[in-house]
Amino acid sequence: MIKKVRVRFAPSPTGGLHLGGVRTVLYNYLFAKKNQGDFIVRIEDTDQTRFVEGAEKYIFDCLKWCGLEPDESPIHGGPCGPYRQSERKSIYLQYAHQLIEQGNAYYAFDTPEELEKMRSDFKTTENPSPQYDAKVRMKMKNSLTLPAEKVKELIASGTRYVIRIKMPEYETIRFHDLIHHEVSFDSSLVDDKVLLKADGMPTYHLAVVVDDYLMGITHAFRGEEWLSSAPVHILLWKYLFGLGNMPQWAHLPLILGPNGKLSKRDGAKYGFPVYAMNWTDPRTNEFTEGFKEKGFLPEAFINLLAMLGWNGGTEQEIFTMEELIDHFSIERVHKSGAKFDFDKAKWFNQEWIRKIPVKEYAFFIKSLFNEKNIPVQDEAFFIQVLELVKDRCMLLTDFVEQAQYFFTAPDKLDKDAVLPKWDASKKEFFELYCQTLESLKVWDVSSIETLFKNLAAEKNIKPGELQLPLRIMLVGAKFGPAVFVIAQMIGKEATVDRIKKGLNIFSQ
Ligand code: GLU
């Protein structure tokens, strides 16, 4: 029987959600949906020292914004819960004990001071940071070196201990990765990782394997930074559940910034977002900008992440989620790191701004207007304006500058664009234009424009020379759609007012 595809995203709630994390979610999600499988989110919070208030909720908010809703999670429920590892503490102990009974793990009673001493005693120039491994373990205080009676006694008397995996010496650990193909490790280079901590909590290594098994995970896709942990996980699978039950692995390539792995520091330095949504670390108050608040559409964010390390084998770059589900295959994910390019990211967003009806994202722009106290009364008019300027926007936040003068007079005019060529004849033209506009009966683009052109001809001034001052009066700067369309849309009163104000400013 073919097992139902079940994939998981297993974040530790320790901070903001990096775009690499969202891409991991996305590839898992696409694979699950393509194969009519389940996408599970499991919270890996066994390291209580790294727990950060609010981080879990933030992760789910990000997934919601991205449209990557899990089928099972601590919030969505499901048959394999609890989905928070801290709530599964009692489950892991038996597996740690099983490993000890099998001779694949052992109790270690070394104190922090003894570990420190080991690190300095075994330090050599070739081995500057010695690990707790096959070369060292027989010289330490553990159940491999102490008599069984002593071990029992120490445990019974409440001595603090951890359980460590006993890494085999000189064994080649091999596994197949869907992206990297055949991968192998020399077991002697891996230390005897702690599996169960002194507080009774499992470490990530034990918990991830036990939970992937108990949750029926068939495919484990995660960032390449976990590749070095894979040998420990492969051995745990072998010792506990059998390699035949192990999920298929795929270690996703790193996302690269201007200087190696993309970090949140790169974002701050180069002015681009690195997290899905804004995040303020409650411990340090450090703020990291998010794609959402920067003005990205979730559709664009998903699209650009999909293309960071994968391609569909054709020239097509714009994909909807449905198309991605249709086209995605894990074998087409690249092996080498994918370079993040913010200009390209903005290009994706611009394409999506054009593609989606403005009605669908108008609420976001309206909230930006509200924040700036720019009044928006007429919803239909608002949509009309957004429609008119959308081709000029790469980010949703660009709409503020591109659209605000339709709702409020510019507070500053670009005088430098006008004054060098401003003279008495232009002043006179605008005084007259203003007067005639006031008595214009039909306020439409062609009447406003015809009047302008006729008057310019009468005054013997090229209309092209007058359009720039008019634009600066209405918009404040040298951008925007056709100037007569702007005048028509803001209405007679605002047009006349702004021309009068402009005349004052330019004629001082
Ligand atoms: N808890 C790990 C993390 O924070 C999960 C890694 C994995 O998927 O195995 O990313």
Short mmCIF file of C-alpha atoms and ligand atoms in Angstrom, two decimals:
data_model
loop_
_atom_site.label_atom_id
_atom_site.label_comp_id
_atom_site.label_asym_id
_atom_site.label_seq_id
_atom_site.Cartn_x
_atom_site.Cartn_y
_atom_site.Cartn_z
CA MET A 1 0.00 0.00 0.00
CA ILE A 2 1.31 3.46 -0.87
CA LYS A 3 1.46 5.66 2.19
CA LYS A 4 -0.36 8.98 2.13
CA VAL A 5 2.13 11.81 1.68
CA ARG A 6 2.66 13.67 4.94
CA VAL A 7 5.14 16.52 5.24
CA ARG A 8 5.95 18.85 8.06
CA PHE A 9 7.37 22.25 8.86
CA ALA A 10 8.96 22.12 12.27
CA PRO A 11 9.92 25.61 13.42
CA SER A 12 11.38 26.49 16.78
CA PRO A 13 9.50 29.52 18.11
CA THR A 14 12.62 31.57 18.70
CA GLY A 15 12.05 34.69 16.61
CA GLY A 16 10.91 36.06 13.27
CA LEU A 17 10.22 33.92 10.22
CA HIS A 18 13.01 34.32 7.68
CA LEU A 19 12.13 34.11 3.99
CA GLY A 20 14.14 30.88 3.84
CA GLY A 21 11.77 29.44 6.44
CA VAL A 22 8.74 30.44 4.39
CA ARG A 23 10.31 28.87 1.31
CA THR A 24 10.74 25.63 3.29
CA VAL A 25 7.05 25.81 4.19
CA LEU A 26 6.15 26.53 0.58
CA TYR A 27 8.05 23.59 -0.91
CA ASN A 28 6.55 21.28 1.72
CA TYR A 29 3.09 22.68 1.07
CA LEU A 30 3.34 22.43 -2.72
CA PHE A 31 4.59 18.88 -2.52
CA ALA A 32 1.80 17.89 -0.12
CA LYS A 33 -0.93 19.50 -2.20
CA LYS A 34 0.40 18.09 -5.44
CA ASN A 35 0.29 14.60 -3.96
CA GLN A 36 -3.04 14.99 -2.14
CA GLY A 37 -1.10 14.79 1.09
CA ASP A 38 -1.13 16.51 4.47
CA PHE A 39 0.92 19.47 5.56
CA ILE A 40 1.68 19.48 9.27
CA VAL A 41 3.18 22.23 11.42
CA ARG A 42 4.91 21.00 14.53
CA ILE A 43 6.32 23.44 17.04
CA GLU A 44 9.78 22.35 18.19
CA ASP A 45 10.04 24.12 21.51
CA THR A 46 12.07 21.69 23.58
CA ASP A 47 14.82 24.21 24.16
CA GLN A 48 13.12 26.28 26.83
CA THR A 49 16.05 28.66 27.06
CA ARG A 50 15.37 29.85 23.52
CA PHE A 51 11.61 30.23 23.90
CA VAL A 52 10.36 33.64 22.79
CA GLU A 53 6.96 34.98 23.77
CA GLY A 54 4.68 35.56 20.81
CA ALA A 55 6.89 33.76 18.29
CA GLU A 56 4.49 30.86 17.76
CA LYS A 57 1.49 33.08 17.09
CA TYR A 58 3.64 35.16 14.77
CA ILE A 59 4.57 32.06 12.74
CA PHE A 60 0.91 31.15 12.28
CA ASP A 61 0.04 34.74 11.35
CA CYS A 62 2.74 34.65 8.68
CA LEU A 63 1.49 31.34 7.28
CA LYS A 64 -2.03 32.72 7.15
CA TRP A 65 -0.89 35.83 5.30
CA CYS A 66 0.98 33.64 2.81
CA GLY A 67 -2.02 31.37 2.26
CA LEU A 68 -0.09 28.34 3.50
CA GLU A 69 -2.60 26.92 5.95
CA PRO A 70 -1.56 23.68 7.65
CA ASP A 71 -3.85 20.65 7.72
CA GLU A 72 -2.64 19.79 11.21
CA SER A 73 -0.96 21.94 13.87
CA PRO A 74 -1.38 22.97 17.50
CA ILE A 75 -3.95 25.48 16.25
CA HIS A 76 -5.63 23.43 13.55
CA GLY A 77 -5.66 20.22 15.61
CA GLY A 78 -5.35 16.78 14.06
CA PRO A 79 -5.05 13.09 14.89
CA CYS A 80 -1.35 13.10 15.85
CA GLY A 81 -1.31 15.79 18.49
CA PRO A 82 -0.15 17.37 20.61
CA TYR A 83 1.81 19.24 17.96
CA ARG A 84 3.97 21.16 20.43
CA GLN A 85 6.97 19.15 21.52
CA SER A 86 6.96 20.67 24.99
CA GLU A 87 3.57 19.00 25.47
CA ARG A 88 4.94 15.63 24.36
CA LYS A 89 7.74 15.43 26.94
CA SER A 90 6.60 12.08 28.40
CA ILE A 91 6.70 10.40 24.98
CA TYR A 92 10.43 10.72 24.37
CA LEU A 93 11.80 9.08 27.51
CA GLN A 94 10.93 5.51 26.48
CA TYR A 95 12.82 5.93 23.22
CA ALA A 96 15.88 7.23 25.02
CA HIS A 97 15.71 4.20 27.31
CA GLN A 98 15.26 1.88 24.36
CA LEU A 99 18.47 3.25 22.87
CA ILE A 100 20.32 2.67 26.14
CA GLU A 101 19.06 -0.91 26.35
CA GLN A 102 20.17 -1.53 22.78
CA GLY A 103 23.62 -0.14 23.56
CA ASN A 104 23.19 2.81 21.20
CA ALA A 105 23.09 5.47 23.91
CA TYR A 106 24.39 5.98 27.42
CA TYR A 107 23.94 8.06 30.55
CA ALA A 108 26.49 10.82 31.03
CA PHE A 109 26.95 12.44 34.43
CA ASP A 110 29.68 14.96 33.61
CA THR A 111 29.26 18.34 35.23
CA PRO A 112 29.73 21.57 33.25
CA GLU A 113 33.14 21.94 34.93
CA GLU A 114 34.18 18.45 33.89
CA LEU A 115 33.11 19.14 30.32
CA GLU A 116 35.09 22.36 30.36
CA LYS A 117 38.13 20.49 31.67
CA MET A 118 37.77 17.88 28.90
CA ARG A 119 37.74 20.67 26.31
CA SER A 120 40.95 22.15 27.63
CA ASP A 121 42.71 18.80 28.35
CA PHE A 122 42.10 17.42 24.87
CA LYS A 123 42.76 20.62 23.01
CA THR A 124 45.56 20.37 20.46
CA THR A 125 46.51 22.47 17.47
CA GLU A 126 44.94 19.89 15.14
CA ASN A 127 41.84 19.65 17.32
CA PRO A 128 41.19 23.11 18.81
CA SER A 129 37.64 22.31 19.99
CA PRO A 130 37.46 18.70 21.12
CA GLN A 131 34.04 17.07 21.13
CA TYR A 132 32.49 14.45 23.37
CA ASP A 133 33.05 11.54 21.01
CA ALA A 134 34.54 8.07 20.63
CA LYS A 135 38.04 9.37 21.38
CA VAL A 136 36.96 11.02 24.59
CA ARG A 137 33.95 9.17 25.96
CA MET A 138 35.87 6.41 27.71
CA LYS A 139 37.67 8.99 29.81
CA MET A 140 34.48 10.66 31.03
CA LYS A 141 31.90 10.00 33.75
CA ASN A 142 29.21 7.94 32.05
CA SER A 143 27.49 4.57 32.02
CA LEU A 144 30.14 3.20 29.67
CA THR A 145 32.94 3.88 32.15
CA LEU A 146 31.23 3.51 35.54
CA PRO A 147 30.16 0.18 37.04
CA ALA A 148 26.44 -0.58 36.62
CA GLU A 149 25.87 -0.35 40.36
CA LYS A 150 27.39 3.11 40.50
CA VAL A 151 25.21 4.24 37.61
CA LYS A 152 22.07 3.04 39.38
CA GLU A 153 23.18 4.74 42.55
CA LEU A 154 23.84 8.06 40.83
CA ILE A 155 20.46 8.01 39.13
CA ALA A 156 18.66 6.98 42.33
CA SER A 157 20.31 9.80 44.27
CA GLY A 158 19.06 12.37 41.76
CA THR A 159 22.42 13.20 40.14
CA ARG A 160 21.87 15.26 37.01
CA TYR A 161 22.51 13.34 33.80
CA VAL A 162 21.98 13.53 30.10
CA ILE A 163 21.55 10.70 27.61
CA ARG A 164 23.97 10.73 24.69
CA ILE A 165 23.97 8.79 21.45
CA LYS A 166 26.93 6.44 21.10
CA MET A 167 28.19 7.28 17.65
CA PRO A 168 29.81 4.29 15.98
CA GLU A 169 33.44 4.62 15.04
CA TYR A 170 34.57 4.52 11.41
CA GLU A 171 31.17 3.85 9.90
CA THR A 172 30.05 5.44 6.69
CA ILE A 173 26.51 6.70 7.09
CA ARG A 174 24.77 6.98 3.75
CA PHE A 175 21.41 8.21 2.71
CA HIS A 176 19.61 9.35 -0.38
CA ASP A 177 18.58 12.98 -0.59
CA LEU A 178 16.07 14.02 -3.27
CA ILE A 179 18.18 17.08 -4.11
CA HIS A 180 21.74 16.10 -3.19
CA HIS A 181 21.33 12.45 -4.27
CA GLU A 182 23.82 10.14 -2.51
CA VAL A 183 25.13 11.72 0.68
CA SER A 184 27.60 10.10 3.03
CA PHE A 185 29.24 10.99 6.32
CA ASP A 186 32.09 9.57 8.33
CA SER A 187 30.58 8.71 11.72
CA SER A 188 33.88 9.39 13.51
CA LEU A 189 33.53 13.08 12.76
CA VAL A 190 30.22 13.37 14.57
CA ASP A 191 30.08 13.82 18.34
CA ASP A 192 27.94 11.91 20.81
CA LYS A 193 25.05 14.34 20.69
CA VAL A 194 22.87 14.78 23.74
CA LEU A 195 19.46 13.19 23.12
CA LEU A 196 17.80 13.80 26.46
CA LYS A 197 18.71 16.79 28.59
CA ALA A 198 19.07 17.01 32.34
CA ASP A 199 15.63 18.63 32.59
CA GLY A 200 14.08 15.53 31.00
CA MET A 201 13.37 17.32 27.75
CA PRO A 202 14.59 15.70 24.55
CA THR A 203 16.93 17.64 22.32
CA TYR A 204 15.88 18.45 18.81
CA HIS A 205 17.70 15.36 17.46
CA LEU A 206 15.68 12.82 19.41
CA ALA A 207 12.39 14.70 19.23
CA VAL A 208 12.51 15.28 15.48
CA VAL A 209 13.02 11.59 14.73
CA VAL A 210 10.45 10.32 17.23
CA ASP A 211 7.85 12.80 16.07
CA ASP A 212 8.46 12.29 12.37
CA TYR A 213 7.85 8.61 13.05
CA LEU A 214 4.79 9.02 15.27
CA MET A 215 3.26 11.57 12.92
CA GLY A 216 3.75 9.36 9.89
CA ILE A 217 5.94 11.83 8.04
CA THR A 218 6.83 10.47 4.60
CA HIS A 219 9.00 13.35 3.32
CA ALA A 220 11.19 15.65 5.37
CA PHE A 221 12.19 18.80 3.51
CA ARG A 222 14.26 21.28 5.46
CA GLY A 223 17.03 23.84 5.06
CA GLU A 224 20.52 22.75 4.10
CA GLU A 225 21.81 23.96 7.46
CA TRP A 226 20.38 20.71 8.88
CA LEU A 227 22.38 18.48 6.55
CA SER A 228 25.19 18.14 9.11
CA SER A 229 22.67 16.80 11.66
CA ALA A 230 21.40 14.19 9.22
CA PRO A 231 23.87 11.41 10.22
CA VAL A 232 22.59 11.50 13.80
CA HIS A 233 18.99 11.37 12.56
CA ILE A 234 19.70 8.52 10.15
CA LEU A 235 21.26 6.47 12.96
CA LEU A 236 18.34 7.17 15.27
CA TRP A 237 15.96 6.00 12.56
CA LYS A 238 18.03 2.87 12.11
CA TYR A 239 18.17 2.14 15.85
CA LEU A 240 14.58 2.99 16.75
CA PHE A 241 12.23 2.49 13.84
CA GLY A 242 14.15 0.90 10.97
CA LEU A 243 15.45 2.66 7.88
CA GLY A 244 12.50 1.34 5.87
CA ASN A 245 10.20 3.66 7.78
CA MET A 246 12.39 6.72 7.39
CA PRO A 247 10.99 9.69 5.44
CA GLN A 248 12.61 10.71 2.19
CA TRP A 249 14.90 13.64 2.73
CA ALA A 250 15.44 16.84 0.81
CA HIS A 251 17.81 19.51 2.10
CA LEU A 252 16.90 22.78 0.44
CA PRO A 253 19.65 25.12 -0.79
CA LEU A 254 20.55 28.19 1.21
CA ILE A 255 19.22 31.59 0.23
CA LEU A 256 22.18 33.84 -0.38
CA GLY A 257 22.49 37.55 0.25
CA PRO A 258 25.17 39.93 -0.98
CA ASN A 259 27.74 38.27 1.31
CA GLY A 260 26.93 34.61 1.71
CA LYS A 261 23.93 33.28 3.59
CA LEU A 262 21.17 35.89 3.66
CA SER A 263 20.90 37.30 7.17
CA LYS A 264 18.61 39.81 8.80
CA ARG A 265 21.63 42.07 9.07
CA ASP A 266 21.81 42.14 5.25
CA GLY A 267 18.22 43.33 5.23
CA ALA A 268 18.92 46.18 7.61
CA LYS A 269 22.10 47.10 5.76
CA TYR A 270 20.69 47.07 2.23
CA GLY A 271 17.14 48.15 3.06
CA PHE A 272 15.15 45.09 2.14
CA PRO A 273 12.91 42.87 4.26
CA VAL A 274 14.12 39.45 5.34
CA TYR A 275 11.17 38.26 7.43
CA ALA A 276 7.68 37.46 6.17
CA MET A 277 6.09 40.02 8.49
CA ASN A 278 7.39 42.72 10.81
CA TRP A 279 8.91 41.27 13.95
CA THR A 280 10.07 42.95 17.12
CA ASP A 281 12.06 40.75 19.42
CA PRO A 282 10.41 41.15 22.84
CA ARG A 283 13.72 40.53 24.62
CA THR A 284 15.80 43.15 22.85
CA ASN A 285 13.18 45.30 21.10
CA GLU A 286 15.15 44.76 17.92
CA PHE A 287 12.90 45.35 14.90
CA THR A 288 13.13 43.46 11.61
CA GLU A 289 11.06 44.49 8.63
CA GLY A 290 8.63 42.13 6.91
CA PHE A 291 7.65 41.66 3.27
CA LYS A 292 4.01 42.24 4.14
CA GLU A 293 4.51 45.65 5.66
CA LYS A 294 7.05 46.60 3.01
CA GLY A 295 4.15 46.37 0.57
CA PHE A 296 4.39 42.90 -0.97
CA LEU A 297 1.34 40.98 -2.06
CA PRO A 298 1.29 37.47 -0.61
CA GLU A 299 0.86 36.11 -4.14
CA ALA A 300 4.06 37.85 -5.22
CA PHE A 301 5.94 36.77 -2.12
CA ILE A 302 4.98 33.14 -2.72
CA ASN A 303 5.84 33.42 -6.40
CA LEU A 304 9.28 34.91 -5.80
CA LEU A 305 10.08 32.38 -3.08
CA ALA A 306 9.07 29.51 -5.34
CA MET A 307 11.56 30.73 -7.93
CA LEU A 308 14.36 31.07 -5.37
CA GLY A 309 15.91 27.68 -5.91
CA TRP A 310 13.39 26.05 -8.26
CA ASN A 311 12.21 26.49 -11.81
CA GLY A 312 9.51 24.84 -13.81
CA GLY A 313 11.82 24.04 -16.71
CA THR A 314 10.31 26.71 -18.97
CA GLU A 315 10.59 30.49 -19.32
CA GLN A 316 7.48 31.00 -17.19
CA GLU A 317 8.17 33.06 -14.08
CA ILE A 318 4.75 34.17 -12.94
CA PHE A 319 2.87 31.39 -11.22
CA THR A 320 -0.31 31.31 -9.16
CA MET A 321 -0.41 28.96 -6.20
CA GLU A 322 -2.52 26.52 -8.23
CA GLU A 323 0.01 26.57 -11.06
CA LEU A 324 2.84 26.04 -8.61
CA ILE A 325 1.06 23.04 -7.11
CA ASP A 326 0.61 21.73 -10.61
CA HIS A 327 4.19 22.25 -11.77
CA PHE A 328 6.22 21.71 -8.61
CA SER A 329 8.63 18.85 -8.32
CA ILE A 330 11.27 18.50 -5.64
CA GLU A 331 13.73 17.07 -8.16
CA ARG A 332 13.80 20.42 -9.94
CA VAL A 333 15.02 22.22 -6.81
CA HIS A 334 18.59 23.38 -7.39
CA LYS A 335 21.51 22.05 -5.45
CA SER A 336 23.41 25.30 -5.15
CA GLY A 337 22.45 28.37 -3.14
CA ALA A 338 19.85 30.75 -4.57
CA LYS A 339 20.73 34.42 -4.66
CA PHE A 340 18.08 36.81 -3.37
CA ASP A 341 17.77 39.89 -5.55
CA PHE A 342 15.53 42.61 -4.13
CA ASP A 343 15.01 44.29 -7.51
CA LYS A 344 13.79 41.02 -8.94
CA ALA A 345 11.55 40.59 -5.89
CA LYS A 346 10.00 44.00 -6.59
CA TRP A 347 9.53 43.04 -10.22
CA PHE A 348 7.45 40.04 -9.13
CA ASN A 349 5.38 42.31 -6.93
CA GLN A 350 4.80 44.78 -9.73
CA GLU A 351 3.62 41.99 -12.00
CA TRP A 352 1.17 40.85 -9.33
CA ILE A 353 -0.05 44.39 -8.63
CA ARG A 354 -1.01 44.54 -12.31
CA LYS A 355 -2.45 41.06 -12.38
CA ILE A 356 -4.77 41.16 -9.37
CA PRO A 357 -7.90 43.37 -9.28
CA VAL A 358 -7.09 46.42 -7.11
CA LYS A 359 -10.23 45.75 -5.10
CA GLU A 360 -8.44 42.78 -3.55
CA TYR A 361 -5.64 44.82 -2.03
CA ALA A 362 -7.27 48.23 -1.67
CA PHE A 363 -7.88 47.58 2.06
CA PHE A 364 -4.13 47.48 2.70
CA ILE A 365 -3.54 50.79 0.92
CA LYS A 366 -6.49 52.31 2.74
CA SER A 367 -4.89 51.37 6.05
CA LEU A 368 -1.75 53.23 4.95
CA PHE A 369 -3.88 56.25 4.07
CA ASN A 370 -5.56 56.05 7.47
CA GLU A 371 -2.20 55.99 9.19
CA LYS A 372 -1.28 59.20 7.38
CA ASN A 373 -4.69 60.76 8.06
CA ILE A 374 -5.45 61.09 4.38
CA PRO A 375 -9.23 61.09 4.02
CA VAL A 376 -10.84 58.49 1.76
CA GLN A 377 -14.58 58.96 1.63
CA ASP A 378 -15.73 57.55 -1.64
CA GLU A 379 -14.81 53.88 -2.05
CA ALA A 380 -15.54 53.76 -5.80
CA PHE A 381 -13.39 56.84 -6.38
CA PHE A 382 -10.58 55.29 -4.32
CA ILE A 383 -10.62 52.16 -6.48
CA GLN A 384 -10.66 54.28 -9.63
CA VAL A 385 -7.57 56.18 -8.47
CA LEU A 386 -5.71 53.01 -7.55
CA GLU A 387 -6.54 51.55 -10.93
CA LEU A 388 -5.18 54.70 -12.60
CA VAL A 389 -1.82 54.68 -10.81
CA LYS A 390 -1.17 50.96 -10.28
CA ASP A 391 1.22 50.66 -13.23
CA ARG A 392 3.52 53.09 -11.43
CA CYS A 393 3.76 51.01 -8.25
CA MET A 394 6.19 48.24 -7.46
CA LEU A 395 5.20 48.01 -3.81
CA LEU A 396 1.78 48.55 -2.23
CA THR A 397 3.41 51.26 -0.15
CA ASP A 398 4.22 53.16 -3.38
CA PHE A 399 0.50 53.81 -3.76
CA VAL A 400 0.65 56.37 -0.98
CA GLU A 401 2.88 58.72 -2.92
CA GLN A 402 1.30 57.86 -6.26
CA ALA A 403 -2.29 58.38 -5.14
CA GLN A 404 -2.43 60.74 -2.18
CA TYR A 405 -2.70 63.97 -4.19
CA PHE A 406 -6.07 62.76 -5.45
CA PHE A 407 -7.34 63.12 -1.90
CA THR A 408 -5.35 65.95 -0.43
CA ALA A 409 -3.52 68.96 -1.90
CA PRO A 410 0.26 68.50 -2.06
CA ASP A 411 1.90 70.21 0.90
CA LYS A 412 5.05 71.01 -1.06
CA LEU A 413 5.51 71.96 -4.70
CA ASP A 414 8.66 71.18 -6.64
CA LYS A 415 9.47 74.85 -7.32
CA ASP A 416 12.85 74.04 -8.85
CA ALA A 417 11.11 72.25 -11.71
CA VAL A 418 9.12 75.37 -12.58
CA LEU A 419 10.88 78.57 -11.54
CA PRO A 420 13.78 78.57 -14.07
CA LYS A 421 11.23 78.87 -16.88
CA TRP A 422 8.51 80.81 -15.04
CA ASP A 423 7.66 84.27 -16.42
CA ALA A 424 4.92 86.89 -16.54
CA SER A 425 3.26 85.39 -19.61
CA LYS A 426 2.87 82.02 -17.89
CA LYS A 427 1.54 83.72 -14.79
CA GLU A 428 -1.00 85.52 -16.91
CA PHE A 429 -1.93 82.30 -18.69
CA PHE A 430 -2.69 80.48 -15.46
CA GLU A 431 -4.69 83.41 -14.04
CA LEU A 432 -6.88 83.35 -17.09
CA TYR A 433 -7.10 79.57 -17.26
CA CYS A 434 -8.18 79.50 -13.66
CA GLN A 435 -10.94 82.08 -14.23
CA THR A 436 -12.32 80.28 -17.30
CA LEU A 437 -12.17 76.90 -15.56
CA GLU A 438 -14.33 78.31 -12.80
CA SER A 439 -17.11 79.00 -15.26
CA LEU A 440 -16.69 75.74 -17.19
CA LYS A 441 -20.07 74.02 -17.43
CA VAL A 442 -19.05 70.46 -18.27
CA TRP A 443 -16.19 69.12 -16.14
CA ASP A 444 -14.69 66.45 -18.34
CA VAL A 445 -11.17 65.70 -19.58
CA SER A 446 -11.72 66.99 -23.10
CA SER A 447 -13.27 70.34 -22.01
CA ILE A 448 -10.46 70.94 -19.50
CA GLU A 449 -7.86 70.09 -22.11
CA THR A 450 -9.44 72.00 -25.02
CA LEU A 451 -9.72 75.11 -22.93
CA PHE A 452 -6.07 74.80 -21.96
CA LYS A 453 -4.88 74.33 -25.53
CA ASN A 454 -7.03 77.11 -26.99
CA LEU A 455 -5.85 79.56 -24.38
CA ALA A 456 -2.22 78.55 -24.92
CA ALA A 457 -2.63 79.12 -28.66
CA GLU A 458 -4.21 82.51 -28.01
CA LYS A 459 -1.29 83.49 -25.78
CA ASN A 460 1.17 82.00 -28.22
CA ILE A 461 2.78 79.66 -25.67
CA LYS A 462 3.53 76.03 -26.46
CA PRO A 463 1.11 73.88 -24.39
CA GLY A 464 4.00 71.55 -23.57
CA GLU A 465 5.68 74.36 -21.61
CA LEU A 466 2.56 74.93 -19.56
CA GLN A 467 1.77 71.35 -18.72
CA LEU A 468 4.69 70.92 -16.35
CA PRO A 469 3.72 73.91 -14.14
CA LEU A 470 0.12 72.64 -14.15
CA ARG A 471 1.27 69.18 -13.07
CA ILE A 472 3.41 70.62 -10.28
CA MET A 473 0.45 72.67 -9.06
CA LEU A 474 -1.87 69.67 -8.99
CA VAL A 475 0.51 66.88 -7.97
CA GLY A 476 3.38 68.71 -6.30
CA ALA A 477 5.96 66.82 -8.37
CA LYS A 478 6.85 65.57 -11.83
CA PHE A 479 4.94 62.28 -11.91
CA GLY A 480 1.48 60.85 -12.31
CA PRO A 481 -0.96 60.06 -15.10
CA ALA A 482 -2.14 62.55 -17.74
CA VAL A 483 -2.53 65.94 -16.08
CA PHE A 484 -6.02 66.68 -17.48
CA VAL A 485 -7.22 63.35 -16.18
CA ILE A 486 -5.93 64.35 -12.75
CA ALA A 487 -7.77 67.67 -12.96
CA GLN A 488 -10.97 65.95 -13.99
CA MET A 489 -10.72 63.48 -11.14
CA ILE A 490 -9.91 65.89 -8.32
CA GLY A 491 -12.76 68.15 -9.48
CA LYS A 492 -13.19 71.79 -10.33
CA GLU A 493 -12.88 73.22 -6.87
CA ALA A 494 -9.64 71.44 -6.00
CA THR A 495 -8.14 72.17 -9.45
CA VAL A 496 -8.89 75.88 -9.20
CA ASP A 497 -7.66 76.03 -5.61
CA ARG A 498 -4.41 74.32 -6.41
CA ILE A 499 -3.74 76.55 -9.44
CA LYS A 500 -4.31 79.64 -7.28
CA LYS A 501 -2.01 78.30 -4.60
CA GLY A 502 0.61 77.45 -7.24
CA LEU A 503 0.39 80.92 -8.73
CA ASN A 504 1.07 82.39 -5.33
CA ILE A 505 4.07 80.21 -4.73
CA PHE A 506 5.64 80.65 -8.18
CA SER A 507 5.05 84.39 -8.34
CA GLN A 508 6.60 85.32 -4.99
N1 GLU B 1 13.29 22.68 14.56
C1 GLU B 1 14.10 22.74 13.38
C2 GLU B 1 14.10 24.19 12.94
O1 GLU B 1 13.97 25.04 13.77
C3 GLU B 1 13.55 21.83 12.34
C4 GLU B 1 14.53 21.26 11.39
C5 GLU B 1 13.95 20.08 10.66
O2 GLU B 1 13.04 20.31 9.85
O3 GLU B 1 14.32 18.95 10.92
O4 GLU B 1 14.21 24.55 11.79
#
